[in-house]
Amino acid sequence: MALITYLTRIQFDFGALKLLESELQLLGIRRPLIVTDKGVIAAGLWAKVKEQLPGNMPIALYDGTPENPTESAMRDALRIYKDEGCDGIIAIGGGSPMDLAKAVGLMATHPGTSLQPYSFVEGGAGKITAAVAPIVAIPTTSGTGSEVSRGGVIIMDSGRKLAIGSPHLIPKLALIDPELTIGLPPHLTAGTGMDAFTHNIECFLSNAFNPPADSIALDGLEKAWTYVERATRDGADREARYNMAMAAMEGAMVFQKGLGAVHALSHPTGGLKGYRLHHGTLNAVYLPAVLRFNEPAVGEKYRKIAQVMGLPASEANAAGVANAVSALNERLGIPKGLGAMGLAQDTVEKIADGALGDHCHQSTPRQPTKAQYIELIEQSWG
């Protein structure tokens, strides 16, 4: 039995931000909590959003979202939501504010004080109901696709980086205006762009049966491959920004197929204490090794991937695709490996243990053992 669902209300184009007021009226949101981060504030992006809100609308603001959102930050934002009598959330930024907004929308309307019981790995999806507070997601990067996804990744009080997920967590509106990504710095454009690239390729490689999702993933993969370098090189390239925003959205539209070992590794790596590691950049670093590892389990899929990437027939295999991704990473300025990102060798076993317990381990086409995860980490060290 195949479950195939698409998805939520999406307004997509340059200038889409101008629709915000009318869309809030449709949703009945009158007292929103703004969930964002200080980088979005400093870049003037919150000011652009605020211009589209009614002048008399009561607004509460939480701008303390960490790079990797935490359960502690969720509680801080939730306190504001309740104290100000909010009735919905507007998330502005990359994946971190959007994921945090989902956690706030969940805990504002569901019992308990801890988020962890609602995580995938603890069977929490069935506990999440339609009571989740309505969320409007406005992305300012092109990577996570969290604006249309059913999940969010949070570092719990326990230290584990876990996903919460349910169709009820999908934002009621994704307001995607590529104008908000113009001028994003090159390193963030590259890291978030490779996040979108990885989402599309991992979902396509998943063995779950969903032909519409496969088609969307291939389209997103082709767009990301074609435009991520242009967007990184020229932050004002409107065609590249438009297509990268679409690639990011498409990558998350196909999450229902499940991700894989790249994300099983990047989640615990990103959750390591004492480090500040960008999720999309980690995905880019892990991807070549995992592509090679998956080859026995994915049949002819590398031939289709190579085709949309424009690779010659001689490279229509795992090694050819992995080598092309490594070369793209180098051109984008992605660090050459985990060691170059500052990781210490004593983290390897902890990352491998975390990967085995990550929900993406369950949907990867070839499930590594702990020893194989350690090999993948070492191959990605640089």
Coordinates of N, CA, C and O in Angstrom, one line a residue, residues 184-352:
L184 N 22.1 36.3 -0.3 CA 22.5 35.4 0.7 C 24.0 35.1 0.5 O 24.4 34.9 -0.6
P185 N 24.8 35.2 1.6 CA 26.3 35.0 1.4 C 26.6 33.7 0.7 O 25.9 32.7 0.8
P186 N 27.7 33.7 -0.1 CA 28.1 32.5 -0.8 C 28.2 31.2 0.0 O 27.7 30.1 -0.4
H187 N 28.8 31.2 1.2 CA 28.9 30.0 2.0 C 27.6 29.4 2.4 O 27.4 28.2 2.5
L188 N 26.6 30.3 2.7 CA 25.3 29.9 3.1 C 24.5 29.4 1.9 O 23.8 28.4 1.9
T189 N 24.7 30.1 0.8 CA 24.1 29.6 -0.5 C 24.5 28.2 -0.8 O 23.7 27.4 -1.2
A190 N 25.8 28.0 -0.7 CA 26.4 26.7 -1.1 C 25.9 25.6 -0.1 O 25.4 24.5 -0.5
G191 N 26.0 25.9 1.2 CA 25.6 24.9 2.2 C 24.1 24.5 2.1 O 23.7 23.4 2.2
T192 N 23.3 25.6 2.0 CA 21.8 25.3 2.0 C 21.5 24.7 0.6 O 20.6 23.8 0.5
G193 N 22.2 25.1 -0.5 CA 21.9 24.5 -1.8 C 22.2 23.1 -1.8 O 21.5 22.3 -2.4
M194 N 23.3 22.7 -1.2 CA 23.6 21.2 -1.1 C 22.7 20.5 -0.2 O 22.5 19.2 -0.4
D195 N 22.1 21.1 0.7 CA 21.0 20.5 1.5 C 19.9 20.1 0.6 O 19.4 19.0 0.6
A196 N 19.4 21.1 -0.2 CA 18.4 20.8 -1.2 C 18.8 19.7 -2.1 O 18.0 18.8 -2.4
F197 N 20.0 19.7 -2.7 CA 20.5 18.7 -3.6 C 20.4 17.3 -2.9 O 19.9 16.3 -3.5
T198 N 20.9 17.2 -1.6 CA 20.9 16.0 -0.9 C 19.5 15.4 -0.6 O 19.2 14.2 -0.7
H199 N 18.6 16.3 -0.3 CA 17.2 15.9 0.0 C 16.6 15.2 -1.3 O 16.0 14.1 -1.2
N200 N 16.8 15.8 -2.4 CA 16.2 15.3 -3.7 C 16.9 13.9 -4.0 O 16.2 13.0 -4.4
I201 N 18.2 13.8 -3.9 CA 18.8 12.6 -4.3 C 18.6 11.5 -3.3 O 18.4 10.3 -3.7
E202 N 18.5 11.8 -2.0 CA 18.3 10.7 -1.0 C 16.8 10.2 -1.1 O 16.6 9.0 -1.0
C203 N 15.9 11.1 -1.3 CA 14.5 10.7 -1.4 C 14.3 9.8 -2.7 O 13.6 8.9 -2.7
F204 N 15.0 10.2 -3.8 CA 14.9 9.4 -5.0 C 15.4 8.1 -4.8 O 14.9 7.1 -5.3
L205 N 16.5 7.9 -4.1 CA 17.2 6.6 -3.9 C 16.4 5.8 -2.9 O 16.6 4.6 -2.8
S206 N 15.5 6.4 -2.0 CA 14.8 5.6 -1.1 C 13.9 4.5 -1.9 O 13.4 4.8 -3.0
N207 N 13.8 3.3 -1.3 CA 13.1 2.2 -2.0 C 11.6 2.3 -1.8 O 10.9 1.4 -2.3
A208 N 11.1 3.3 -1.1 CA 9.6 3.4 -0.9 C 9.0 3.7 -2.3 O 9.6 4.3 -3.1
F209 N 7.8 3.1 -2.5 CA 7.2 3.2 -3.8 C 6.3 4.5 -3.8 O 5.4 4.6 -3.1
N210 N 6.7 5.4 -4.7 CA 6.0 6.6 -4.9 C 6.5 7.3 -6.2 O 7.3 8.2 -6.2
P211 N 6.0 6.8 -7.3 CA 6.4 7.4 -8.6 C 6.3 8.9 -8.7 O 7.2 9.6 -9.3
P212 N 5.2 9.5 -8.3 CA 5.1 11.0 -8.4 C 6.2 11.7 -7.6 O 6.8 12.6 -8.1
A213 N 6.6 11.1 -6.4 CA 7.7 11.7 -5.7 C 9.0 11.5 -6.4 O 9.9 12.4 -6.4
D214 N 9.2 10.4 -7.0 CA 10.4 10.2 -7.8 C 10.6 11.2 -8.9 O 11.7 11.8 -9.1
S215 N 9.5 11.6 -9.6 CA 9.5 12.5 -10.6 C 9.9 13.9 -10.1 O 10.7 14.7 -10.7
I216 N 9.2 14.3 -9.0 CA 9.5 15.6 -8.4 C 11.0 15.6 -7.9 O 11.7 16.6 -8.1
A217 N 11.5 14.5 -7.3 CA 12.8 14.5 -6.8 C 13.8 14.7 -7.9 O 14.8 15.4 -7.8
L218 N 13.6 14.1 -9.1 CA 14.5 14.2 -10.2 C 14.5 15.6 -10.7 O 15.5 16.2 -11.1
D219 N 13.3 16.3 -10.8 CA 13.2 17.6 -11.2 C 14.0 18.6 -10.2 O 14.8 19.4 -10.7
G220 N 13.8 18.3 -8.9 CA 14.5 19.1 -7.9 C 16.0 18.9 -8.0 O 16.8 19.9 -7.9
L221 N 16.4 17.7 -8.2 CA 17.8 17.4 -8.3 C 18.5 18.1 -9.5 O 19.5 18.7 -9.5
E222 N 17.7 18.0 -10.7 CA 18.3 18.7 -11.9 C 18.4 20.2 -11.7 O 19.4 20.8 -12.0
K223 N 17.4 20.8 -11.0 CA 17.5 22.3 -10.7 C 18.6 22.6 -9.8 O 19.4 23.6 -10.0
A224 N 18.8 21.8 -8.7 CA 19.9 22.1 -7.8 C 21.2 21.9 -8.5 O 22.1 22.8 -8.3
W225 N 21.4 20.9 -9.2 CA 22.7 20.6 -9.9 C 23.0 21.8 -10.9 O 24.1 22.2 -11.0
T226 N 21.9 22.2 -11.6 CA 22.1 23.3 -12.6 C 22.4 24.6 -12.0 O 23.2 25.4 -12.6
Y227 N 21.8 25.0 -10.9 CA 21.7 26.4 -10.5 C 22.5 26.7 -9.2 O 22.7 27.8 -8.9
V228 N 22.9 25.7 -8.4 CA 23.5 26.0 -7.1 C 24.8 26.7 -7.3 O 25.2 27.6 -6.5
E229 N 25.6 26.4 -8.3 CA 26.9 27.0 -8.5 C 26.7 28.5 -9.0 O 27.4 29.4 -8.5
R230 N 25.7 28.7 -9.9 CA 25.4 30.0 -10.3 C 24.9 30.9 -9.1 O 25.3 32.1 -9.0
A231 N 24.0 30.4 -8.3 CA 23.5 31.1 -7.2 C 24.6 31.5 -6.2 O 24.7 32.6 -5.6
T232 N 25.6 30.5 -6.0 CA 26.7 30.8 -5.1 C 27.7 31.8 -5.6 O 28.2 32.7 -4.9
R233 N 27.9 31.8 -6.9 CA 28.8 32.7 -7.6 C 28.3 34.1 -7.7 O 29.0 35.1 -7.5
D234 N 27.0 34.2 -7.9 CA 26.3 35.5 -8.1 C 25.0 35.6 -7.3 O 24.0 35.0 -7.7
G235 N 25.1 36.2 -6.1 CA 24.0 36.3 -5.2 C 22.8 37.0 -5.8 O 21.7 36.9 -5.2
A236 N 22.9 37.7 -6.9 CA 21.8 38.5 -7.4 C 21.3 37.9 -8.7 O 20.4 38.5 -9.4
D237 N 21.7 36.6 -9.0 CA 21.2 35.9 -10.2 C 19.8 35.4 -9.9 O 19.5 34.4 -9.2
R238 N 18.8 36.2 -10.4 CA 17.4 35.9 -10.1 C 16.9 34.6 -10.6 O 16.1 33.9 -9.9
E239 N 17.4 34.2 -11.8 CA 16.9 32.9 -12.3 C 17.5 31.8 -11.5 O 16.7 30.8 -11.2
A240 N 18.7 31.9 -11.0 CA 19.3 30.9 -10.2 C 18.6 30.8 -8.8 O 18.3 29.7 -8.3
R241 N 18.3 32.0 -8.2 CA 17.6 32.0 -6.9 C 16.2 31.4 -7.0 O 15.8 30.7 -6.2
Y242 N 15.5 31.7 -8.1 CA 14.2 31.2 -8.3 C 14.2 29.7 -8.4 O 13.4 29.0 -7.7
N243 N 15.1 29.1 -9.2 CA 15.2 27.7 -9.3 C 15.7 27.0 -8.1 O 15.3 25.8 -7.8
M244 N 16.6 27.6 -7.3 CA 17.0 27.0 -6.1 C 15.9 27.0 -5.1 O 15.8 26.0 -4.3
A245 N 15.1 28.0 -5.0 CA 13.9 28.0 -4.1 C 13.0 26.9 -4.5 O 12.4 26.2 -3.6
M246 N 12.8 26.6 -5.8 CA 11.9 25.5 -6.2 C 12.6 24.2 -5.9 O 11.9 23.2 -5.4
A247 N 13.9 24.0 -6.1 CA 14.6 22.8 -5.8 C 14.4 22.5 -4.3 O 14.2 21.3 -3.9
A248 N 14.6 23.5 -3.4 CA 14.4 23.3 -2.0 C 13.0 22.8 -1.6 O 12.8 21.9 -0.8
M249 N 12.0 23.5 -2.2 CA 10.6 23.1 -2.0 C 10.4 21.6 -2.4 O 9.8 20.8 -1.7
E250 N 10.9 21.3 -3.6 CA 10.6 20.0 -4.2 C 11.3 18.9 -3.3 O 10.7 17.8 -3.1
G251 N 12.5 19.2 -2.8 CA 13.2 18.2 -2.0 C 12.4 17.9 -0.7 O 12.4 16.7 -0.3
A252 N 11.7 18.8 -0.2 CA 10.9 18.6 1.0 C 9.5 18.0 0.7 O 9.0 17.2 1.5
M253 N 9.0 18.2 -0.5 CA 7.8 17.6 -0.9 C 7.9 16.1 -1.0 O 6.9 15.4 -0.8
V254 N 9.1 15.6 -1.2 CA 9.2 14.2 -1.3 C 9.8 13.5 -0.1 O 10.1 12.3 -0.1
F255 N 9.8 14.2 1.0 CA 10.3 13.6 2.3 C 9.4 12.4 2.7 O 9.9 11.5 3.4
Q256 N 8.2 12.3 2.2 CA 7.3 11.2 2.5 C 7.9 9.9 2.1 O 7.6 8.8 2.6
K257 N 8.9 9.9 1.2 CA 9.6 8.7 0.8 C 10.6 8.3 1.8 O 11.1 7.1 1.9
G258 N 11.1 9.3 2.6 CA 12.1 9.0 3.6 C 13.5 9.4 3.1 O 13.8 9.3 1.9
L259 N 14.4 9.8 4.0 CA 15.7 10.2 3.6 C 16.6 9.0 3.9 O 16.1 7.8 3.9
G260 N 17.9 9.2 4.1 CA 18.8 8.0 4.2 C 20.0 8.2 5.1 O 20.0 9.1 6.0
A261 N 21.1 7.5 4.8 CA 22.2 7.4 5.7 C 22.9 8.8 5.8 O 23.6 9.0 6.8
V262 N 22.9 9.6 4.7 CA 23.5 10.9 4.8 C 22.9 11.7 6.0 O 23.6 12.3 6.9
H263 N 21.6 11.7 6.1 CA 20.9 12.4 7.2 C 21.0 11.7 8.5 O 21.1 12.3 9.6
A264 N 21.0 10.4 8.5 CA 21.3 9.6 9.7 C 22.6 10.0 10.3 O 22.7 10.0 11.6
L265 N 23.6 10.3 9.5 CA 24.9 10.8 10.0 C 24.9 12.2 10.3 O 25.5 12.6 11.4
S266 N 24.3 13.1 9.5 CA 24.4 14.5 9.7 C 23.6 15.0 11.0 O 24.0 15.9 11.6
H267 N 22.5 14.3 11.3 CA 21.8 14.7 12.5 C 22.6 14.6 13.8 O 22.7 15.5 14.5
P268 N 23.2 13.4 14.1 CA 23.9 13.3 15.3 C 25.2 14.2 15.3 O 25.7 14.7 16.3
T269 N 25.8 14.3 14.1 CA 27.0 15.2 14.0 C 26.6 16.6 14.3 O 27.4 17.3 15.0
G270 N 25.5 17.1 13.8 CA 25.1 18.4 14.0 C 24.7 18.7 15.5 O 24.7 19.8 15.9
G271 N 24.4 17.6 16.2 CA 24.0 17.7 17.6 C 25.1 17.6 18.6 O 24.9 17.7 19.8
L272 N 26.3 17.4 18.1 CA 27.5 17.3 19.0 C 27.7 18.6 19.8 O 27.7 19.7 19.2
K273 N 27.8 18.5 21.1 CA 28.1 19.6 21.9 C 29.5 20.2 21.7 O 30.4 19.4 21.5
G274 N 29.6 21.5 21.7 CA 30.8 22.2 21.6 C 31.2 22.5 20.1 O 32.3 23.0 19.9
Y275 N 30.3 22.2 19.2 CA 30.5 22.5 17.8 C 29.4 23.3 17.2 O 28.3 23.3 17.7
R276 N 29.7 24.0 16.1 CA 28.6 24.8 15.4 C 28.8 24.3 13.9 O 29.5 24.9 13.2
L277 N 28.1 23.3 13.6 CA 28.2 22.6 12.3 C 26.9 22.8 11.5 O 25.8 22.5 11.9
H278 N 27.1 23.3 10.2 CA 26.0 23.6 9.4 C 25.4 22.3 8.8 O 26.2 21.5 8.2
H279 N 24.1 22.1 8.9 CA 23.5 20.8 8.5 C 23.7 20.6 7.0 O 24.1 19.5 6.6
G280 N 23.4 21.5 6.2 CA 23.6 21.3 4.7 C 25.0 21.0 4.3 O 25.2 20.2 3.4
T281 N 25.9 21.7 5.0 CA 27.4 21.5 4.7 C 27.7 20.0 5.1 O 28.5 19.3 4.3
L282 N 27.3 19.6 6.2 CA 27.5 18.2 6.6 C 26.9 17.2 5.6 O 27.6 16.2 5.3
N283 N 25.7 17.5 5.1 CA 25.2 16.6 4.1 C 26.1 16.5 2.9 O 26.3 15.4 2.3
A284 N 26.6 17.7 2.4 CA 27.4 17.7 1.3 C 28.7 16.9 1.5 O 29.2 16.1 0.6
V285 N 29.3 16.9 2.7 CA 30.5 16.2 3.0 C 30.2 14.7 3.1 O 31.1 13.9 2.6
Y286 N 29.1 14.3 3.6 CA 28.8 12.9 3.8 C 28.3 12.2 2.5 O 28.4 11.0 2.3
L287 N 27.7 13.0 1.6 CA 27.0 12.5 0.4 C 27.9 11.6 -0.5 O 27.4 10.5 -0.8
P288 N 29.1 11.9 -0.9 CA 29.8 11.1 -1.8 C 30.0 9.7 -1.3 O 29.9 8.7 -2.0
A289 N 30.4 9.5 0.0 CA 30.7 8.2 0.6 C 29.4 7.4 0.6 O 29.4 6.2 0.3
V290 N 28.3 8.0 1.0 CA 27.0 7.3 1.1 C 26.6 6.8 -0.3 O 26.0 5.8 -0.5
L291 N 26.8 7.7 -1.3 CA 26.4 7.3 -2.7 C 27.1 6.1 -3.1 O 26.5 5.1 -3.7
R292 N 28.4 6.0 -2.8 CA 29.1 4.7 -3.2 C 28.6 3.5 -2.4 O 28.4 2.4 -3.0
F293 N 28.3 3.7 -1.1 CA 27.8 2.6 -0.3 C 26.5 2.1 -0.8 O 26.2 0.9 -0.7
N294 N 25.6 3.0 -1.3 CA 24.3 2.6 -1.6 C 24.2 1.8 -2.9 O 23.1 1.2 -3.2
E295 N 25.2 1.8 -3.7 CA 25.1 1.2 -5.1 C 24.5 -0.2 -5.2 O 23.6 -0.4 -6.0
P296 N 24.8 -1.1 -4.3 CA 24.2 -2.4 -4.5 C 22.7 -2.5 -4.2 O 22.0 -3.5 -4.6
A297 N 22.1 -1.4 -3.6 CA 20.7 -1.5 -3.2 C 19.8 -0.7 -4.1 O 18.6 -0.7 -3.8
V298 N 20.3 0.0 -5.1 CA 19.4 1.0 -5.8 C 19.2 0.7 -7.2 O 18.6 1.5 -8.0
G299 N 19.7 -0.4 -7.7 CA 19.4 -0.8 -9.1 C 19.9 0.2 -10.1 O 21.1 0.7 -10.1
E300 N 19.0 0.6 -11.0 CA 19.3 1.4 -12.2 C 19.2 2.9 -11.8 O 19.3 3.8 -12.7
K301 N 18.9 3.3 -10.6 CA 18.6 4.7 -10.3 C 19.8 5.6 -10.6 O 19.6 6.8 -10.9
Y302 N 21.0 5.1 -10.4 CA 22.2 6.0 -10.7 C 22.2 6.4 -12.2 O 22.7 7.5 -12.5
R303 N 21.7 5.6 -13.0 CA 21.6 5.9 -14.5 C 20.7 7.1 -14.7 O 21.1 8.1 -15.4
K304 N 19.6 7.2 -14.0 CA 18.7 8.3 -14.1 C 19.3 9.6 -13.5 O 19.1 10.7 -14.0
I305 N 19.9 9.4 -12.4 CA 20.6 10.5 -11.7 C 21.7 11.1 -12.6 O 21.7 12.3 -12.8
A306 N 22.5 10.3 -13.2 CA 23.5 10.7 -14.1 C 23.0 11.4 -15.3 O 23.5 12.4 -15.7
Q307 N 21.8 11.0 -15.7 CA 21.2 11.6 -16.9 C 20.8 13.0 -16.6 O 21.0 13.9 -17.4
V308 N 20.1 13.3 -15.5 CA 19.7 14.6 -15.1 C 20.8 15.5 -14.8 O 20.7 16.8 -14.9
M309 N 22.0 14.9 -14.4 CA 23.2 15.7 -14.1 C 24.0 15.9 -15.3 O 25.0 16.6 -15.2
G310 N 23.6 15.3 -16.4 CA 24.3 15.5 -17.7 C 25.7 14.8 -17.7 O 26.6 15.2 -18.5
L311 N 25.8 13.7 -17.0 CA 27.1 13.0 -17.0 C 27.1 12.0 -18.1 O 26.1 11.5 -18.6
P312 N 28.3 11.7 -18.7 CA 28.4 10.7 -19.8 C 28.0 9.3 -19.3 O 28.0 9.0 -18.1
A313 N 27.7 8.5 -20.3 CA 27.2 7.1 -19.9 C 28.3 6.3 -19.1 O 27.9 5.5 -18.3
S314 N 29.6 6.6 -19.4 CA 30.6 5.9 -18.6 C 30.6 6.3 -17.1 O 31.2 5.6 -16.3
E315 N 29.9 7.4 -16.8 CA 29.9 7.8 -15.3 C 28.5 7.6 -14.7 O 28.2 8.1 -13.7
A316 N 27.7 6.8 -15.4 CA 26.3 6.6 -14.9 C 26.3 5.4 -13.9 O 25.6 4.4 -14.1
N317 N 27.0 5.6 -12.8 CA 27.1 4.7 -11.7 C 27.5 5.4 -10.5 O 27.6 6.7 -10.5
A318 N 27.5 4.7 -9.4 CA 27.7 5.3 -8.1 C 29.0 6.1 -8.0 O 29.1 7.3 -7.6
A319 N 30.1 5.5 -8.6 CA 31.4 6.2 -8.5 C 31.4 7.5 -9.4 O 31.9 8.6 -8.9
G320 N 30.7 7.5 -10.5 CA 30.6 8.6 -11.4 C 29.9 9.8 -10.7 O 30.3 10.9 -10.8
V321 N 28.7 9.4 -10.2 CA 27.9 10.4 -9.5 C 28.6 11.0 -8.3 O 28.6 12.2 -8.0
A322 N 29.2 10.1 -7.5 CA 29.9 10.5 -6.3 C 31.0 11.4 -6.6 O 31.3 12.5 -5.9
N323 N 31.8 11.1 -7.6 CA 32.9 11.9 -8.0 C 32.4 13.3 -8.5 O 33.1 14.3 -8.2
A324 N 31.3 13.3 -9.2 CA 30.8 14.6 -9.7 C 30.3 15.5 -8.5 O 30.5 16.7 -8.5
V325 N 29.7 14.9 -7.5 CA 29.3 15.6 -6.3 C 30.5 16.1 -5.6 O 30.6 17.3 -5.1
S326 N 31.6 15.3 -5.5 CA 32.8 15.8 -4.8 C 33.4 17.0 -5.5 O 33.9 18.0 -4.9
A327 N 33.4 16.9 -6.9 CA 33.9 18.0 -7.7 C 33.1 19.3 -7.5 O 33.6 20.4 -7.4
L328 N 31.8 19.1 -7.4 CA 30.9 20.3 -7.2 C 31.2 20.9 -5.8 O 31.2 22.1 -5.7
N329 N 31.3 20.0 -4.8 CA 31.6 20.5 -3.4 C 32.9 21.4 -3.5 O 32.9 22.5 -2.9
E330 N 33.9 20.9 -4.2 CA 35.1 21.7 -4.3 C 34.9 23.0 -4.9 O 35.4 24.1 -4.5
R331 N 34.2 23.0 -6.0 CA 33.9 24.3 -6.7 C 33.1 25.3 -5.9 O 33.3 26.5 -6.0
L332 N 32.3 24.7 -5.0 CA 31.4 25.6 -4.1 C 32.2 26.1 -2.9 O 31.6 26.9 -2.1
G333 N 33.3 25.5 -2.6 CA 34.1 25.9 -1.4 C 33.6 25.2 -0.2 O 33.9 25.6 1.0
I334 N 32.9 24.0 -0.4 CA 32.5 23.2 0.8 C 33.8 22.6 1.4 O 34.8 22.2 0.7
P335 N 33.9 22.6 2.7 CA 35.1 22.0 3.4 C 35.4 20.6 2.8 O 34.5 19.8 2.5
K336 N 36.7 20.2 2.8 CA 37.1 19.0 2.1 C 36.7 17.7 3.0 O 36.8 16.6 2.5
G337 N 36.3 17.9 4.2 CA 36.0 16.8 5.0 C 35.6 17.2 6.4 O 35.7 18.4 6.8
L338 N 35.2 16.2 7.2 CA 34.9 16.5 8.6 C 36.0 17.1 9.4 O 35.8 17.9 10.3
G339 N 37.2 16.6 9.1 CA 38.4 17.1 9.8 C 38.6 18.6 9.5 O 38.9 19.4 10.4
A340 N 38.3 19.0 8.3 CA 38.5 20.4 7.9 C 37.4 21.3 8.6 O 37.5 22.5 8.7
M341 N 36.3 20.6 9.0 CA 35.2 21.3 9.8 C 35.5 21.4 11.3 O 34.7 22.0 12.0
G342 N 36.6 20.8 11.7 CA 37.1 20.9 13.1 C 36.7 19.8 14.0 O 36.8 19.8 15.2
L343 N 36.1 18.7 13.4 CA 35.7 17.6 14.2 C 36.9 16.8 14.8 O 37.9 16.6 14.1
A344 N 36.7 16.4 16.0 CA 37.8 15.6 16.7 C 37.5 14.1 16.4 O 36.4 13.6 16.3
Q345 N 38.6 13.3 16.4 CA 38.4 11.8 16.1 C 37.6 11.1 17.2 O 37.0 10.1 16.9
D346 N 37.6 11.7 18.4 CA 36.9 10.9 19.4 C 35.4 11.1 19.3 O 34.6 10.5 20.1
T347 N 34.9 11.7 18.3 CA 33.4 11.8 18.1 C 32.9 10.7 17.2 O 31.7 10.6 17.1
V348 N 33.8 10.0 16.5 CA 33.4 9.0 15.5 C 32.4 8.0 16.0 O 31.3 7.8 15.4
E349 N 32.7 7.4 17.1 CA 31.8 6.3 17.6 C 30.4 6.9 18.1 O 29.4 6.2 17.9
K350 N 30.5 8.0 18.7 CA 29.2 8.7 19.1 C 28.3 9.0 17.9 O 27.1 8.8 17.9
I351 N 28.9 9.5 16.8 CA 28.2 9.8 15.6 C 27.6 8.5 15.1 O 26.4 8.4 14.7
A352 N 28.3 7.4 15.0 CA 27.9 6.1 14.5 C 26.7 5.6 15.3 O 25.7 5.1 14.8

